[in-house]
PDB file of C-alpha atoms and ligand atoms in Angstrom:
ATOM      1  CA  MET A1122     -17.368  -5.738  16.108  1.00 68.00           C
ATOM      2  CA  THR A1123     -14.499  -4.318  14.898  1.00 91.00           C
ATOM      3  CA  GLY A1124     -12.367  -6.590  12.402  1.00 97.00           C
ATOM      4  CA  THR A1125      -8.765  -6.305  11.793  1.00 98.00           C
ATOM      5  CA  PHE A1126      -7.270  -4.016   9.341  1.00 98.00           C
ATOM      6  CA  LEU A1127      -3.959  -5.580   7.682  1.00 98.00           C
ATOM      7  CA  SER A1128      -1.993  -3.326   5.332  1.00 98.00           C
ATOM      8  CA  PHE A1129       0.828  -4.576   2.846  1.00 98.00           C
ATOM      9  CA  GLU A1130       3.583  -1.976   2.174  1.00 98.00           C
ATOM     10  CA  GLY A1131       6.924  -2.129  -0.109  1.00 96.00           C
ATOM     11  CA  ILE A1132       8.260  -0.716  -3.456  1.00 91.00           C
ATOM     12  CA  ASP A1133       7.286  -1.923  -6.634  1.00 85.00           C
ATOM     13  CA  GLY A1134       8.004  -5.749  -7.464  1.00 85.00           C
ATOM     14  CA  SER A1135       8.753  -6.058  -4.058  1.00 91.00           C
ATOM     15  CA  GLY A1136       5.966  -9.115  -4.217  1.00 92.00           C
ATOM     16  CA  LYS A1137       3.629  -7.689  -1.578  1.00 95.00           C
ATOM     17  CA  SER A1138       0.759  -8.354  -3.850  1.00 95.00           C
ATOM     18  CA  THR A1139       1.625 -11.846  -3.998  1.00 95.00           C
ATOM     19  CA  GLN A1140       2.381 -12.214  -0.336  1.00 98.00           C
ATOM     20  CA  ALA A1141      -0.993 -10.125   0.219  1.00 98.00           C
ATOM     21  CA  ARG A1142      -2.861 -12.820  -1.687  1.00 98.00           C
ATOM     22  CA  LEU A1143      -1.442 -15.881   0.062  1.00 98.00           C
ATOM     23  CA  LEU A1144      -2.331 -14.591   3.188  1.00 98.00           C
ATOM     24  CA  SER A1145      -5.741 -14.028   2.529  1.00 98.00           C
ATOM     25  CA  GLU A1146      -6.020 -17.288   1.116  1.00 98.00           C
ATOM     26  CA  ARG A1147      -4.415 -19.039   3.994  1.00 98.00           C
ATOM     27  CA  LEU A1148      -6.962 -16.856   6.467  1.00 98.00           C
ATOM     28  CA  ARG A1149      -9.559 -18.221   4.927  1.00 98.00           C
ATOM     29  CA  VAL A1150      -8.737 -21.706   4.883  1.00 97.00           C
ATOM     30  CA  ALA A1151      -8.554 -21.390   8.364  1.00 96.00           C
ATOM     31  CA  GLY A1152     -11.909 -19.946   8.489  1.00 97.00           C
ATOM     32  CA  HIS A1153     -11.861 -16.273   8.650  1.00 97.00           C
ATOM     33  CA  THR A1154     -13.964 -13.536   6.424  1.00 98.00           C
ATOM     34  CA  VAL A1155     -11.305 -11.720   4.509  1.00 98.00           C
ATOM     35  CA  VAL A1156     -11.264  -8.920   2.077  1.00 98.00           C
ATOM     36  CA  LEU A1157      -8.542  -8.610   0.157  1.00 98.00           C
ATOM     37  CA  THR A1158      -8.556  -4.873  -1.650  1.00 98.00           C
ATOM     38  CA  ARG A1159      -5.984  -2.728  -3.056  1.00 98.00           C
ATOM     39  CA  GLU A1160      -5.251   0.984  -3.513  1.00 98.00           C
ATOM     40  CA  PRO A1161      -5.229   2.866  -5.443  1.00 97.00           C
ATOM     41  CA  GLY A1162      -8.539   1.381  -5.879  1.00 98.00           C
ATOM     42  CA  GLY A1163     -10.666  -1.200  -4.105  1.00 98.00           C
ATOM     43  CA  SER A1164     -14.063   0.258  -4.673  1.00 98.00           C
ATOM     44  CA  PRO A1165     -15.338   1.139  -8.292  1.00 98.00           C
ATOM     45  CA  GLY A1166     -15.260   4.974  -7.616  1.00 98.00           C
ATOM     46  CA  ALA A1167     -11.353   4.627  -6.571  1.00 98.00           C
ATOM     47  CA  GLU A1168     -10.769   1.900  -9.555  1.00 98.00           C
ATOM     48  CA  GLU A1169     -11.719   4.697 -11.959  1.00 98.00           C
ATOM     49  CA  ILE A1170      -9.286   7.111 -10.209  1.00 98.00           C
ATOM     50  CA  ARG A1171      -6.791   4.515 -10.325  1.00 97.00           C
ATOM     51  CA  ALA A1172      -6.423   4.626 -13.951  1.00 96.00           C
ATOM     52  CA  LEU A1173      -6.096   8.182 -13.791  1.00 96.00           C
ATOM     53  CA  VAL A1174      -3.316   8.371 -11.744  1.00 95.00           C
ATOM     54  CA  LEU A1175      -1.252   5.233 -12.902  1.00 92.00           C
ATOM     55  CA  GLN A1176      -1.568   5.669 -16.919  1.00 92.00           C
ATOM     56  CA  GLY A1177      -0.305   8.042 -19.084  1.00 89.00           C
ATOM     57  CA  ASP A1178       2.814  10.376 -18.730  1.00 89.00           C
ATOM     58  CA  PRO A1179       4.852  10.597 -15.610  1.00 82.00           C
ATOM     59  CA  ASP A1180       4.424  14.377 -15.547  1.00 87.00           C
ATOM     60  CA  ARG A1181       0.652  14.117 -16.437  1.00 93.00           C
ATOM     61  CA  TRP A1182      -0.687  15.663 -12.813  1.00 94.00           C
ATOM     62  CA  SER A1183       1.416  18.270 -10.242  1.00 93.00           C
ATOM     63  CA  ALA A1184       2.307  16.596  -7.216  1.00 93.00           C
ATOM     64  CA  GLU A1185      -0.567  18.340  -5.352  1.00 95.00           C
ATOM     65  CA  THR A1186      -2.969  17.114  -7.833  1.00 96.00           C
ATOM     66  CA  GLU A1187      -1.790  13.623  -7.545  1.00 95.00           C
ATOM     67  CA  LEU A1188      -2.020  13.705  -4.008  1.00 97.00           C
ATOM     68  CA  LEU A1189      -5.655  14.879  -4.092  1.00 97.00           C
ATOM     69  CA  LEU A1190      -6.624  11.956  -6.340  1.00 98.00           C
ATOM     70  CA  PHE A1191      -4.701   9.433  -4.270  1.00 98.00           C
ATOM     71  CA  THR A1192      -6.604  10.853  -1.170  1.00 98.00           C
ATOM     72  CA  ALA A1193      -9.812  11.066  -2.824  1.00 98.00           C
ATOM     73  CA  ALA A1194      -9.455   7.316  -3.962  1.00 98.00           C
ATOM     74  CA  ARG A1195      -8.704   6.210  -0.315  1.00 98.00           C
ATOM     75  CA  ARG A1196     -11.879   8.297   1.030  1.00 98.00           C
ATOM     76  CA  ASP A1197     -14.022   6.415  -1.448  1.00 98.00           C
ATOM     77  CA  HIS A1198     -12.291   2.959  -0.445  1.00 98.00           C
ATOM     78  CA  LEU A1199     -12.540   3.476   3.137  1.00 98.00           C
ATOM     79  CA  GLU A1200     -16.111   4.423   3.235  1.00 98.00           C
ATOM     80  CA  ARG A1201     -17.450   1.874   0.967  1.00 98.00           C
ATOM     81  CA  VAL A1202     -15.164  -1.417   1.386  1.00 98.00           C
ATOM     82  CA  ILE A1203     -12.758  -1.250   4.582  1.00 98.00           C
ATOM     83  CA  GLU A1204     -14.875   0.383   7.360  1.00 98.00           C
ATOM     84  CA  PRO A1205     -18.494  -1.835   6.456  1.00 98.00           C
ATOM     85  CA  ALA A1206     -16.324  -5.006   6.296  1.00 98.00           C
ATOM     86  CA  LEU A1207     -14.434  -3.956   9.649  1.00 98.00           C
ATOM     87  CA  SER A1208     -17.797  -3.199  11.291  1.00 98.00           C
ATOM     88  CA  ARG A1209     -19.043  -6.513  10.152  1.00 98.00           C
ATOM     89  CA  GLY A1210     -16.142  -8.002  12.201  1.00 98.00           C
ATOM     90  CA  GLU A1211     -14.148  -9.323   8.832  1.00 98.00           C
ATOM     91  CA  ILE A1212     -10.315  -9.091   8.292  1.00 98.00           C
ATOM     92  CA  VAL A1213      -9.479  -6.700   5.764  1.00 98.00           C
ATOM     93  CA  ILE A1214      -6.117  -6.903   3.814  1.00 98.00           C
ATOM     94  CA  THR A1215      -4.924  -4.129   1.585  1.00 98.00           C
ATOM     95  CA  ASP A1216      -2.366  -4.024  -0.823  1.00 98.00           C
ATOM     96  CA  ARG A1217      -0.622  -0.528  -0.078  1.00 98.00           C
ATOM     97  CA  PHE A1218      -2.621   2.406   2.402  1.00 98.00           C
ATOM     98  CA  ALA A1219      -1.824   5.628   3.476  1.00 98.00           C
ATOM     99  CA  ASP A1220       2.264   4.879   4.014  1.00 98.00           C
ATOM    100  CA  SER A1221       2.524   4.648   0.213  1.00 97.00           C
ATOM    101  CA  THR A1222       1.254   8.216   0.099  1.00 97.00           C
ATOM    102  CA  ARG A1223       3.327   9.149   2.878  1.00 97.00           C
ATOM    103  CA  VAL A1224       6.362   7.919   0.954  1.00 95.00           C
ATOM    104  CA  TYR A1225       5.699   8.289  -2.637  1.00 93.00           C
ATOM    105  CA  GLN A1226       3.538  11.766  -2.605  1.00 94.00           C
ATOM    106  CA  GLY A1227       5.552  12.839   0.387  1.00 94.00           C
ATOM    107  CA  LEU A1228       8.669  12.305  -0.718  1.00 90.00           C
ATOM    108  CA  SER A1229       9.107  11.596  -4.554  1.00 80.00           C
ATOM    109  CA  ARG A1230       8.169  15.167  -5.841  1.00 78.00           C
ATOM    110  CA  GLY A1231       9.245  18.161  -3.794  1.00 74.00           C
ATOM    111  CA  ASP A1232       8.543  17.592   0.116  1.00 83.00           C
ATOM    112  CA  LEU A1233       4.577  17.434   0.476  1.00 95.00           C
ATOM    113  CA  ARG A1234       4.951  15.217   3.721  1.00 96.00           C
ATOM    114  CA  PRO A1235       3.101  17.899   5.572  1.00 96.00           C
ATOM    115  CA  HIS A1236       0.279  18.010   3.365  1.00 97.00           C
ATOM    116  CA  VAL A1237       0.334  14.613   3.101  1.00 97.00           C
ATOM    117  CA  ASP A1238      -0.341  14.119   7.044  1.00 97.00           C
ATOM    118  CA  ALA A1239      -3.303  16.960   7.124  1.00 98.00           C
ATOM    119  CA  LEU A1240      -5.063  15.849   4.410  1.00 98.00           C
ATOM    120  CA  HIS A1241      -4.686  12.044   5.994  1.00 98.00           C
ATOM    121  CA  GLN A1242      -5.814  13.460   9.541  1.00 98.00           C
ATOM    122  CA  ARG A1243      -8.596  15.512   7.952  1.00 98.00           C
ATOM    123  CA  MET A1244     -10.159  13.015   5.505  1.00 98.00           C
ATOM    124  CA  ILE A1245      -8.891   9.232   6.552  1.00 98.00           C
ATOM    125  CA  GLY A1246      -7.843   9.480   9.866  1.00 97.00           C
ATOM    126  CA  ARG A1247      -7.143   5.906  10.630  1.00 96.00           C
ATOM    127  CA  GLU A1248      -4.136   3.678  10.508  1.00 98.00           C
ATOM    128  CA  PRO A1249      -4.117  -0.239  10.167  1.00 98.00           C
ATOM    129  CA  ASP A1250      -3.899  -2.544  12.914  1.00 98.00           C
ATOM    130  CA  LEU A1251      -0.735  -4.042  11.136  1.00 98.00           C
ATOM    131  CA  THR A1252       1.320  -3.180   8.746  1.00 98.00           C
ATOM    132  CA  ILE A1253       3.861  -5.322   6.792  1.00 98.00           C
ATOM    133  CA  LEU A1254       6.534  -3.886   5.086  1.00 98.00           C
ATOM    134  CA  VAL A1255       8.074  -6.411   2.252  1.00 98.00           C
ATOM    135  CA  ASP A1256      11.498  -4.704   2.137  1.00 97.00           C
ATOM    136  CA  MET A1257      13.318  -5.529  -0.897  1.00 92.00           C
ATOM    137  CA  ASP A1258      16.862  -4.202  -2.665  1.00 91.00           C
ATOM    138  CA  PRO A1259      15.209  -1.855  -5.570  1.00 89.00           C
ATOM    139  CA  ALA A1260      17.328  -3.025  -8.724  1.00 87.00           C
ATOM    140  CA  GLU A1261      15.516  -6.531  -7.924  1.00 83.00           C
ATOM    141  CA  GLY A1262      12.359  -5.089  -7.202  1.00 77.00           C
ATOM    142  CA  LEU A1263      12.086  -2.980 -10.335  1.00 74.00           C
ATOM    143  CA  ALA A1264      13.361  -5.811 -12.703  1.00 75.00           C
ATOM    144  CA  ARG A1265      10.500  -7.985 -11.394  1.00 73.00           C
ATOM    145  CA  ALA A1266       8.250  -5.264 -11.992  1.00 69.00           C
ATOM    146  CA  LYS A1267       9.038  -4.027 -15.294  1.00 69.00           C
ATOM    147  CA  ALA A1268       9.046  -7.826 -16.174  1.00 71.00           C
ATOM    148  CA  ARG A1269       5.564  -7.470 -15.854  1.00 70.00           C
ATOM    149  CA  ALA A1270       4.528  -5.248 -18.891  1.00 63.00           C
ATOM    150  CA  THR A1271       1.414  -3.385 -18.141  1.00 67.00           C
ATOM    151  CA  GLU A1272       0.144  -0.134 -18.815  1.00 64.00           C
ATOM    152  CA  GLU A1273       0.398   0.892 -15.240  1.00 63.00           C
ATOM    153  CA  GLU A1274       3.783   2.265 -15.253  1.00 62.00           C
ATOM    154  CA  ARG A1275       3.972   5.999 -14.100  1.00 58.00           C
ATOM    155  CA  PHE A1276       5.824   5.143 -10.958  1.00 60.00           C
ATOM    156  CA  GLU A1277       7.864   2.859 -12.288  1.00 59.00           C
ATOM    157  CA  ASP A1278       9.201   4.569 -14.852  1.00 60.00           C
ATOM    158  CA  PHE A1279      10.999   6.910 -12.231  1.00 64.00           C
ATOM    159  CA  GLY A1280      13.625   4.532 -12.222  1.00 76.00           C
ATOM    160  CA  VAL A1281      16.262   3.015  -9.562  1.00 82.00           C
ATOM    161  CA  THR A1282      17.306   5.845  -7.800  1.00 86.00           C
ATOM    162  CA  LEU A1283      13.618   6.962  -6.862  1.00 86.00           C
ATOM    163  CA  GLN A1284      12.930   3.109  -5.688  1.00 87.00           C
ATOM    164  CA  GLU A1285      15.805   3.616  -3.262  1.00 91.00           C
ATOM    165  CA  GLN A1286      14.723   6.825  -1.807  1.00 91.00           C
ATOM    166  CA  MET A1287      11.161   5.068  -1.445  1.00 92.00           C
ATOM    167  CA  ARG A1288      12.690   1.937   0.312  1.00 95.00           C
ATOM    168  CA  ALA A1289      14.431   4.435   3.029  1.00 96.00           C
ATOM    169  CA  GLY A1290      11.312   6.105   2.881  1.00 96.00           C
ATOM    170  CA  PHE A1291       9.275   3.150   4.201  1.00 97.00           C
ATOM    171  CA  LEU A1292      11.942   1.783   6.559  1.00 98.00           C
ATOM    172  CA  ASP A1293      11.964   5.318   8.631  1.00 97.00           C
ATOM    173  CA  LEU A1294       8.186   5.073   8.638  1.00 97.00           C
ATOM    174  CA  ALA A1295       8.496   1.446  10.259  1.00 98.00           C
ATOM    175  CA  LYS A1296      10.887   3.586  12.909  1.00 98.00           C
ATOM    176  CA  SER A1297       8.340   6.086  13.533  1.00 97.00           C
ATOM    177  CA  PHE A1298       5.443   3.660  13.850  1.00 97.00           C
ATOM    178  CA  PRO A1299       7.060   0.363  15.333  1.00 98.00           C
ATOM    179  CA  GLU A1300       3.994  -0.803  17.150  1.00 97.00           C
ATOM    180  CA  ARG A1301       2.146  -1.469  13.690  1.00 98.00           C
ATOM    181  CA  PHE A1302       4.879  -2.082  11.710  1.00 98.00           C
ATOM    182  CA  ARG A1303       6.969  -5.524  10.901  1.00 98.00           C
ATOM    183  CA  ILE A1304       9.499  -5.539   8.374  1.00 98.00           C
ATOM    184  CA  ILE A1305       9.672  -8.824   6.281  1.00 98.00           C
ATOM    185  CA  ASN A1306      12.666  -9.804   4.149  1.00 97.00           C
ATOM    186  CA  GLY A1307      11.174 -10.211   0.637  1.00 96.00           C
ATOM    187  CA  ALA A1308      14.329 -11.439  -0.839  1.00 93.00           C
ATOM    188  CA  GLN A1309      13.439 -15.000  -0.104  1.00 92.00           C
ATOM    189  CA  THR A1310      11.464 -17.508  -1.625  1.00 92.00           C
ATOM    190  CA  PRO A1311       7.535 -17.105  -1.427  1.00 94.00           C
ATOM    191  CA  ASP A1312       7.101 -19.493   0.534  1.00 96.00           C
ATOM    192  CA  ALA A1313       9.823 -18.860   3.119  1.00 97.00           C
ATOM    193  CA  VAL A1314       8.262 -14.728   2.851  1.00 97.00           C
ATOM    194  CA  ALA A1315       4.822 -15.902   3.441  1.00 98.00           C
ATOM    195  CA  GLU A1316       5.577 -17.843   6.361  1.00 98.00           C
ATOM    196  CA  ASP A1317       7.242 -14.935   7.602  1.00 98.00           C
ATOM    197  CA  ILE A1318       4.473 -12.869   7.545  1.00 98.00           C
ATOM    198  CA  PHE A1319       2.030 -15.544   8.838  1.00 98.00           C
ATOM    199  CA  ALA A1320       4.206 -15.768  12.047  1.00 98.00           C
ATOM    200  CA  VAL A1321       3.774 -11.883  12.761  1.00 98.00           C
ATOM    201  CA  VAL A1322       0.143 -11.941  11.947  1.00 98.00           C
ATOM    202  CA  SER A1323      -1.072 -14.534  14.075  1.00 96.00           C
ATOM    203  CA  PRO A1324      -0.769 -12.630  17.472  1.00 94.00           C
ATOM    204  CA  THR A1325      -2.625  -9.964  15.923  1.00 92.00           C
ATOM    205  CA  LEU A1326      -6.077 -12.101  15.018  1.00 90.00           C
TER     206      LEU A1326
HETATM  207  P1  TYD B2266       0.775  -0.652  -7.138  1.00 97.96           P
HETATM  208  O1  TYD B2266      -0.708  -1.322  -8.265  1.00 97.96           O
HETATM  209  O2  TYD B2266       0.509  -1.677  -5.785  1.00 97.96           O
HETATM  210  O3  TYD B2266       1.991  -1.542  -7.790  1.00 97.96           O
HETATM  211  P2  TYD B2266       2.805  -2.772  -7.684  1.00 97.96           P
HETATM  212  O4  TYD B2266       2.251  -3.755  -8.070  1.00 97.96           O
HETATM  213  O5  TYD B2266       3.915  -2.679  -8.760  1.00 97.96           O
HETATM  214  O6  TYD B2266       3.479  -2.499  -6.113  1.00 97.96           O
HETATM  215  O7  TYD B2266       0.751   0.811  -7.042  1.00 97.96           O
HETATM  216  C1  TYD B2266       0.819   0.995  -8.051  1.00 97.96           C
HETATM  217  C2  TYD B2266       1.915   2.208  -8.135  1.00 97.96           C
HETATM  218  O8  TYD B2266       1.198   3.607  -7.249  1.00 97.96           O
HETATM  219  C3  TYD B2266       3.010   2.274  -7.349  1.00 97.96           C
HETATM  220  O9  TYD B2266       3.843   2.690  -8.368  1.00 97.96           O
HETATM  221  C4  TYD B2266       2.674   3.345  -6.142  1.00 97.96           C
HETATM  222  C5  TYD B2266       1.850   4.043  -6.081  1.00 97.96           C
HETATM  223  N1  TYD B2266       1.165   4.684  -5.278  1.00 97.96           N
HETATM  224  C6  TYD B2266       1.356   6.144  -4.847  1.00 97.96           C
HETATM  225  O10 TYD B2266       1.977   6.645  -5.137  1.00 97.96           O
HETATM  226  N2  TYD B2266       0.652   6.643  -3.845  1.00 97.96           N
HETATM  227  C7  TYD B2266      -0.272   5.830  -2.940  1.00 97.96           C
HETATM  228  O11 TYD B2266      -1.096   6.292  -2.249  1.00 97.96           O
HETATM  229  C8  TYD B2266      -0.635   4.599  -3.911  1.00 97.96           C
HETATM  230  C9  TYD B2266      -1.677   3.711  -2.909  1.00 97.96           C
HETATM  231  C10 TYD B2266       0.128   3.855  -4.423  1.00 97.96           C
END
């Protein structure tokens, strides 16, 4: 048995977390078994790494160390949560996966993309069946993200110029992997976004 592996991607405040939850609820009502999870985190060990990477000063880690921490967290999440659920034939919906690393660590602090790709190939080695990119104007996204005021602000503190770069990075990735990416307009009501997402996910199930 192999289940279905779906990821949500987008810049901070794009609304993807809400949408991941809405989709999982809708699929459960339709009778599917759904594991809703997130990165960084998603397993007990990876949640501990999450606190390390998302809290504290923006320069707490070098770009290289940060990449290793995100990859370590993903490996644990994959081994202990994602792969077991897929082998039970379930649907896994993850709020962020490797595309976030390609964009955030690959572009934001030096050009680490070759390291990102090498580590991914050696340590992770799989992609989602479908990736929903919730696309959003960064100024709007950042205003939403800041309004939440949590301690997990290391990346949000990078500001709007960086978020512009991250948005462009996600759109470029969607072009590089057109068979699995679906771009959704995030600047609509949550219900309208949810309908667009359901329409692109249904054929995959
Ligand atoms: P997330 O909790 O999804 O925040 P938000 O709900 O605001 O989108 O992700 C936290 C931050 O972690 C986000 O700024 C992106 C960053 N991140 C990376 O830099 N690399 C990664 O590999 C992942 C998964 C996330």
